[in-house]
Amino acid sequence: MKLITPALQTYPWGSKTMLAQLRGEPAPTAQPEAELWFGAHRTAPSLVDGTGLDSLISTDPTSALGAAVESRFGAQLPFLLKILAAEAPLSVQAHPDSAQAQAGFDAENAAGIPLSSAKRNYKDPNHKPELLVALTPFRALAGLRPVADTLALIEHLDCAPLNRYAPFLHSDNEEEGLRALFTTWISLPRAKRLELIDAIYASAQSPSPEAEAWMVEAMACFIELNDRYPGDVGVLASLLLNYIELAPGEALFLGAGRLHAYISGMAVEIMASSDNVLRGGLTSKHVDVPELVRICDFTTQADPRIATTTSTAPYGEATEYPVPIEDFVLTRHRLYPSAGALQVGDGGAGSDAGAGPGAGSGAGPGILLCTKGAVTCGSGEAIDLKAGSAAWIPADDGPFSVRAAGHEVAEVFYARVAL
């Protein structure tokens, strides 16, 4: 186990305060800090003792990953762990599945598009399912709303230019109807798009008294996005997506092709080790509408939040976030001062009362990330972690324990591969 230095990403939508304050550093910062990457993606690998984690893994993948993970995923860490801090909305986007990513990566390589090009869609051949767990109240647009609800929203808006598009959603095939409507909206000539958005904007200012709470939230979100990105095609897309507010500890999962746009807040995010993004608006970055439509999953979701399981343990409590993929597993652990230790790497049955659900099995690599308070961990020489810092755990490490340090409740996230 060794300390890991994350790669800091400074995107325009980031925050000048959230990540700095989490890490106990001066704020505001000179530029927006958007993400801390804890992983081995070649775009921005973390450092261990000054060496890129990707290089450490490639030098001895069996020791770093374990035979089972190396056999399944090759000589690469299959997940990327992040802390994300959004002060402004991210782009409306979706991510490819494995086949789409491989085909897109190969096609762009064949076309001679450099990996560093701003017009590159596929920076690697990997899929990118992702799990997000809120650290603060977190707002997002995620997943296409059920068609019946969107039709109800259009009815309550009572906007004549918008009503003309309702017939798309009366299709016998909901998925094809949504695809046709989304494609039509993002293909509108600019003048017509602005006219439509302006009309909806005016209607959204005065919700009907009969409008349900979620409708009022959706209208307010539409107004907020248009105020920041006037006339952007992503503003229209927001009308089709679920508006969600997560409390700290709540989570959502987005599989391949699911449209989403994070709006504000700080969260832990874990995904397959990929940086493939197809954007459709709310951004100054490269937008590729035809490719986004091609990879999108137009089935609807009533709610992309996932059910969690929290159990008590002598050290505090453990929360599981079940996801339907093998690339990663993430658990959240709250550790109480002067309590027992979280035992990791012994199957969850340590002598100090065990780790709780999902914490055991040292057969693969892991990353332990502290997000609150401070902890002391290790099996030999102790390593101290404070909020915003993490430790790399290669597969050949033995079991270790984690205890709260100090007098406040500590919180850690343990990321590893599903084995």
PDB file of C-alpha atoms in Angstrom, residues 180-358:
ATOM      1  CA  ALA A 180     -36.828  10.909 -33.769  1.00  0.00           C
ATOM      2  CA  LEU A 181     -37.676  13.817 -31.463  1.00  0.00           C
ATOM      3  CA  PHE A 182     -34.138  14.138 -30.098  1.00  0.00           C
ATOM      4  CA  THR A 183     -32.646  13.932 -33.586  1.00  0.00           C
ATOM      5  CA  THR A 184     -35.091  16.551 -34.867  1.00  0.00           C
ATOM      6  CA  TRP A 185     -34.373  18.973 -32.028  1.00  0.00           C
ATOM      7  CA  ILE A 186     -30.590  18.779 -32.251  1.00  0.00           C
ATOM      8  CA  SER A 187     -30.790  19.195 -36.039  1.00  0.00           C
ATOM      9  CA  LEU A 188     -32.974  22.319 -36.028  1.00  0.00           C
ATOM     10  CA  PRO A 189     -31.560  25.382 -37.829  1.00  0.00           C
ATOM     11  CA  ARG A 190     -30.293  27.876 -35.278  1.00  0.00           C
ATOM     12  CA  ALA A 191     -33.014  30.471 -35.869  1.00  0.00           C
ATOM     13  CA  LYS A 192     -35.791  27.906 -35.442  1.00  0.00           C
ATOM     14  CA  ARG A 193     -34.125  26.425 -32.371  1.00  0.00           C
ATOM     15  CA  LEU A 194     -33.847  29.840 -30.721  1.00  0.00           C
ATOM     16  CA  GLU A 195     -37.491  30.573 -31.477  1.00  0.00           C
ATOM     17  CA  LEU A 196     -38.555  27.284 -29.874  1.00  0.00           C
ATOM     18  CA  ILE A 197     -36.362  27.720 -26.791  1.00  0.00           C
ATOM     19  CA  ASP A 198     -37.516  31.305 -26.272  1.00  0.00           C
ATOM     20  CA  ALA A 199     -41.159  30.201 -26.385  1.00  0.00           C
ATOM     21  CA  ILE A 200     -40.577  27.362 -23.883  1.00  0.00           C
ATOM     22  CA  TYR A 201     -38.559  29.712 -21.669  1.00  0.00           C
ATOM     23  CA  ALA A 202     -41.471  32.127 -21.510  1.00  0.00           C
ATOM     24  CA  SER A 203     -43.944  29.361 -20.660  1.00  0.00           C
ATOM     25  CA  ALA A 204     -41.650  27.894 -17.989  1.00  0.00           C
ATOM     26  CA  GLN A 205     -41.598  31.206 -16.115  1.00  0.00           C
ATOM     27  CA  SER A 206     -45.172  30.654 -14.938  1.00  0.00           C
ATOM     28  CA  PRO A 207     -45.836  26.984 -14.123  1.00  0.00           C
ATOM     29  CA  SER A 208     -49.473  25.903 -14.030  1.00  0.00           C
ATOM     30  CA  PRO A 209     -50.911  25.650 -10.483  1.00  0.00           C
ATOM     31  CA  GLU A 210     -51.681  22.013 -11.290  1.00  0.00           C
ATOM     32  CA  ALA A 211     -48.043  21.228 -12.165  1.00  0.00           C
ATOM     33  CA  GLU A 212     -46.476  18.538  -9.995  1.00  0.00           C
ATOM     34  CA  ALA A 213     -43.328  19.310  -8.023  1.00  0.00           C
ATOM     35  CA  TRP A 214     -41.063  17.433 -10.453  1.00  0.00           C
ATOM     36  CA  MET A 215     -42.483  19.480 -13.334  1.00  0.00           C
ATOM     37  CA  VAL A 216     -41.706  22.735 -11.549  1.00  0.00           C
ATOM     38  CA  GLU A 217     -38.145  21.480 -10.957  1.00  0.00           C
ATOM     39  CA  ALA A 218     -37.767  20.525 -14.621  1.00  0.00           C
ATOM     40  CA  MET A 219     -38.949  23.962 -15.738  1.00  0.00           C
ATOM     41  CA  ALA A 220     -36.600  25.705 -13.290  1.00  0.00           C
ATOM     42  CA  CYS A 221     -33.727  23.594 -14.591  1.00  0.00           C
ATOM     43  CA  PHE A 222     -34.591  24.524 -18.175  1.00  0.00           C
ATOM     44  CA  ILE A 223     -34.496  28.219 -17.219  1.00  0.00           C
ATOM     45  CA  GLU A 224     -31.189  27.800 -15.358  1.00  0.00           C
ATOM     46  CA  LEU A 225     -29.523  26.041 -18.278  1.00  0.00           C
ATOM     47  CA  ASN A 226     -30.748  28.578 -20.829  1.00  0.00           C
ATOM     48  CA  ASP A 227     -29.543  31.451 -18.652  1.00  0.00           C
ATOM     49  CA  ARG A 228     -26.054  29.917 -18.714  1.00  0.00           C
ATOM     50  CA  TYR A 229     -26.067  28.560 -22.291  1.00  0.00           C
ATOM     51  CA  PRO A 230     -28.622  30.707 -24.180  1.00  0.00           C
ATOM     52  CA  GLY A 231     -30.186  28.873 -27.092  1.00  0.00           C
ATOM     53  CA  ASP A 232     -27.942  25.826 -26.752  1.00  0.00           C
ATOM     54  CA  VAL A 233     -29.299  22.556 -28.136  1.00  0.00           C
ATOM     55  CA  GLY A 234     -28.559  20.923 -24.788  1.00  0.00           C
ATOM     56  CA  VAL A 235     -31.184  23.139 -23.194  1.00  0.00           C
ATOM     57  CA  LEU A 236     -33.809  21.454 -25.371  1.00  0.00           C
ATOM     58  CA  ALA A 237     -32.455  18.006 -24.532  1.00  0.00           C
ATOM     59  CA  SER A 238     -32.948  18.730 -20.832  1.00  0.00           C
ATOM     60  CA  LEU A 239     -36.724  18.566 -21.337  1.00  0.00           C
ATOM     61  CA  LEU A 240     -36.431  14.827 -21.995  1.00  0.00           C
ATOM     62  CA  LEU A 241     -34.237  13.919 -18.995  1.00  0.00           C
ATOM     63  CA  ASN A 242     -34.978  13.117 -15.371  1.00  0.00           C
ATOM     64  CA  TYR A 243     -34.018  15.941 -13.010  1.00  0.00           C
ATOM     65  CA  ILE A 244     -32.496  14.426  -9.877  1.00  0.00           C
ATOM     66  CA  GLU A 245     -31.258  15.763  -6.561  1.00  0.00           C
ATOM     67  CA  LEU A 246     -29.021  13.366  -4.627  1.00  0.00           C
ATOM     68  CA  ALA A 247     -28.393  13.661  -0.903  1.00  0.00           C
ATOM     69  CA  PRO A 248     -24.884  12.784   0.355  1.00  0.00           C
ATOM     70  CA  GLY A 249     -24.415   9.017   0.119  1.00  0.00           C
ATOM     71  CA  GLU A 250     -27.091   8.554  -2.550  1.00  0.00           C
ATOM     72  CA  ALA A 251     -25.973   7.257  -5.927  1.00  0.00           C
ATOM     73  CA  LEU A 252     -26.919   6.844  -9.553  1.00  0.00           C
ATOM     74  CA  PHE A 253     -25.619   4.417 -12.163  1.00  0.00           C
ATOM     75  CA  LEU A 254     -25.392   5.171 -15.876  1.00  0.00           C
ATOM     76  CA  GLY A 255     -24.839   2.351 -18.312  1.00  0.00           C
ATOM     77  CA  ALA A 256     -23.699   2.659 -21.906  1.00  0.00           C
ATOM     78  CA  GLY A 257     -25.623   5.116 -24.054  1.00  0.00           C
ATOM     79  CA  ARG A 258     -27.505   6.818 -21.209  1.00  0.00           C
ATOM     80  CA  LEU A 259     -27.852  10.565 -21.743  1.00  0.00           C
ATOM     81  CA  HIS A 260     -26.920  12.689 -18.759  1.00  0.00           C
ATOM     82  CA  ALA A 261     -25.593  16.063 -17.634  1.00  0.00           C
ATOM     83  CA  TYR A 262     -24.282  16.736 -14.140  1.00  0.00           C
ATOM     84  CA  ILE A 263     -25.333  20.185 -12.921  1.00  0.00           C
ATOM     85  CA  SER A 264     -23.747  20.975  -9.568  1.00  0.00           C
ATOM     86  CA  GLY A 265     -22.185  19.472  -6.464  1.00  0.00           C
ATOM     87  CA  MET A 266     -19.290  17.257  -5.398  1.00  0.00           C
ATOM     88  CA  ALA A 267     -19.241  13.474  -5.712  1.00  0.00           C
ATOM     89  CA  VAL A 268     -17.116  10.361  -5.894  1.00  0.00           C
ATOM     90  CA  GLU A 269     -17.328   8.859  -9.371  1.00  0.00           C
ATOM     91  CA  ILE A 270     -16.042   5.493 -10.526  1.00  0.00           C
ATOM     92  CA  MET A 271     -16.141   4.190 -14.073  1.00  0.00           C
ATOM     93  CA  ALA A 272     -14.528   1.733 -16.396  1.00  0.00           C
ATOM     94  CA  SER A 273     -11.084   3.097 -17.269  1.00  0.00           C
ATOM     95  CA  SER A 274     -12.137   5.258 -20.191  1.00  0.00           C
ATOM     96  CA  ASP A 275     -12.258   8.876 -21.331  1.00  0.00           C
ATOM     97  CA  ASN A 276     -14.717   8.344 -24.210  1.00  0.00           C
ATOM     98  CA  VAL A 277     -17.395  11.051 -24.278  1.00  0.00           C
ATOM     99  CA  LEU A 278     -19.958  11.856 -26.993  1.00  0.00           C
ATOM    100  CA  ARG A 279     -21.331  15.359 -26.368  1.00  0.00           C
ATOM    101  CA  GLY A 280     -24.546  16.971 -27.531  1.00  0.00           C
ATOM    102  CA  GLY A 281     -24.515  20.447 -26.014  1.00  0.00           C
ATOM    103  CA  LEU A 282     -23.909  22.673 -22.962  1.00  0.00           C
ATOM    104  CA  THR A 283     -20.209  22.767 -23.758  1.00  0.00           C
ATOM    105  CA  SER A 284     -17.522  24.543 -25.714  1.00  0.00           C
ATOM    106  CA  LYS A 285     -15.846  21.188 -26.366  1.00  0.00           C
ATOM    107  CA  HIS A 286     -16.223  19.022 -29.465  1.00  0.00           C
ATOM    108  CA  VAL A 287     -19.848  18.090 -30.223  1.00  0.00           C
ATOM    109  CA  ASP A 288     -20.595  15.191 -32.581  1.00  0.00           C
ATOM    110  CA  VAL A 289     -24.365  14.964 -32.897  1.00  0.00           C
ATOM    111  CA  PRO A 290     -24.612  12.086 -35.407  1.00  0.00           C
ATOM    112  CA  GLU A 291     -22.249   9.907 -33.364  1.00  0.00           C
ATOM    113  CA  LEU A 292     -24.056  10.743 -30.129  1.00  0.00           C
ATOM    114  CA  VAL A 293     -27.397   9.730 -31.635  1.00  0.00           C
ATOM    115  CA  ARG A 294     -25.857   6.528 -32.995  1.00  0.00           C
ATOM    116  CA  ILE A 295     -24.589   5.308 -29.621  1.00  0.00           C
ATOM    117  CA  CYS A 296     -27.502   6.553 -27.481  1.00  0.00           C
ATOM    118  CA  ASP A 297     -29.823   4.197 -25.647  1.00  0.00           C
ATOM    119  CA  PHE A 298     -33.299   5.663 -26.098  1.00  0.00           C
ATOM    120  CA  THR A 299     -35.084   3.403 -23.627  1.00  0.00           C
ATOM    121  CA  THR A 300     -36.533   5.333 -20.693  1.00  0.00           C
ATOM    122  CA  GLN A 301     -35.750   5.209 -16.972  1.00  0.00           C
ATOM    123  CA  ALA A 302     -38.153   6.192 -14.241  1.00  0.00           C
ATOM    124  CA  ASP A 303     -35.237   6.797 -11.867  1.00  0.00           C
ATOM    125  CA  PRO A 304     -31.512   6.066 -12.414  1.00  0.00           C
ATOM    126  CA  ARG A 305     -30.786   6.114  -8.682  1.00  0.00           C
ATOM    127  CA  ILE A 306     -29.686   2.762  -7.317  1.00  0.00           C
ATOM    128  CA  ALA A 307     -30.843   0.985  -4.191  1.00  0.00           C
ATOM    129  CA  THR A 308     -28.113   0.790  -1.579  1.00  0.00           C
ATOM    130  CA  THR A 309     -27.558  -1.488   1.393  1.00  0.00           C
ATOM    131  CA  THR A 310     -26.113  -0.103   4.632  1.00  0.00           C
ATOM    132  CA  SER A 311     -25.097  -2.319   7.533  1.00  0.00           C
ATOM    133  CA  THR A 312     -23.492  -1.640  10.880  1.00  0.00           C
ATOM    134  CA  ALA A 313     -20.077  -2.909  11.935  1.00  0.00           C
ATOM    135  CA  PRO A 314     -17.936  -2.444  15.058  1.00  0.00           C
ATOM    136  CA  TYR A 315     -15.924   0.228  13.232  1.00  0.00           C
ATOM    137  CA  GLY A 316     -19.030   2.109  12.063  1.00  0.00           C
ATOM    138  CA  GLU A 317     -21.106   1.302   8.969  1.00  0.00           C
ATOM    139  CA  ALA A 318     -20.699   0.065   5.410  1.00  0.00           C
ATOM    140  CA  THR A 319     -22.747   0.948   2.334  1.00  0.00           C
ATOM    141  CA  GLU A 320     -22.797  -1.158  -0.814  1.00  0.00           C
ATOM    142  CA  TYR A 321     -23.549   0.233  -4.288  1.00  0.00           C
ATOM    143  CA  PRO A 322     -24.449  -2.761  -6.478  1.00  0.00           C
ATOM    144  CA  VAL A 323     -23.829  -2.331 -10.222  1.00  0.00           C
ATOM    145  CA  PRO A 324     -24.366  -4.794 -13.113  1.00  0.00           C
ATOM    146  CA  ILE A 325     -20.770  -4.834 -14.364  1.00  0.00           C
ATOM    147  CA  GLU A 326     -17.453  -6.500 -13.509  1.00  0.00           C
ATOM    148  CA  ASP A 327     -15.020  -3.595 -13.990  1.00  0.00           C
ATOM    149  CA  PHE A 328     -15.444  -2.179 -10.502  1.00  0.00           C
ATOM    150  CA  VAL A 329     -17.015  -2.470  -7.075  1.00  0.00           C
ATOM    151  CA  LEU A 330     -17.327   0.492  -4.720  1.00  0.00           C
ATOM    152  CA  THR A 331     -18.183   0.514  -1.022  1.00  0.00           C
ATOM    153  CA  ARG A 332     -18.431   3.427   1.399  1.00  0.00           C
ATOM    154  CA  HIS A 333     -17.282   3.044   4.989  1.00  0.00           C
ATOM    155  CA  ARG A 334     -17.912   5.403   7.891  1.00  0.00           C
ATOM    156  CA  LEU A 335     -15.437   4.890  10.720  1.00  0.00           C
ATOM    157  CA  TYR A 336     -16.182   6.077  14.244  1.00  0.00           C
ATOM    158  CA  PRO A 337     -13.479   7.401  16.594  1.00  0.00           C
ATOM    159  CA  SER A 338     -12.229   4.902  19.190  1.00  0.00           C
ATOM    160  CA  ALA A 339     -14.090   2.071  17.461  1.00  0.00           C
ATOM    161  CA  GLY A 340     -12.936  -1.142  15.758  1.00  0.00           C
ATOM    162  CA  ALA A 341     -10.944  -1.336  12.547  1.00  0.00           C
ATOM    163  CA  LEU A 342     -12.116  -1.952   9.012  1.00  0.00           C
ATOM    164  CA  GLN A 343     -10.340  -5.136   7.917  1.00  0.00           C
ATOM    165  CA  VAL A 344      -9.578  -5.335   4.205  1.00  0.00           C
ATOM    166  CA  GLY A 345      -8.135  -8.226   2.241  1.00  0.00           C
ATOM    167  CA  ASP A 346      -9.097 -11.132   4.477  1.00  0.00           C
ATOM    168  CA  GLY A 347     -12.575 -11.812   3.134  1.00  0.00           C
ATOM    169  CA  GLY A 348     -14.177  -9.424   5.605  1.00  0.00           C
ATOM    170  CA  ALA A 349     -13.668 -11.732   8.580  1.00  0.00           C
ATOM    171  CA  GLY A 350     -10.824 -10.079  10.449  1.00  0.00           C
ATOM    172  CA  SER A 351     -10.248 -10.624  14.150  1.00  0.00           C
ATOM    173  CA  ASP A 352     -11.384  -7.058  14.840  1.00  0.00           C
ATOM    174  CA  ALA A 353     -14.964  -7.786  13.795  1.00  0.00           C
ATOM    175  CA  GLY A 354     -14.468  -7.754  10.055  1.00  0.00           C
ATOM    176  CA  ALA A 355     -14.965  -5.243   7.311  1.00  0.00           C
ATOM    177  CA  GLY A 356     -18.658  -5.507   6.682  1.00  0.00           C
ATOM    178  CA  PRO A 357     -20.175  -6.254   3.266  1.00  0.00           C
ATOM    179  CA  GLY A 358     -17.964  -6.159   0.246  1.00  0.00           C
TER     180      GLY A 358
END
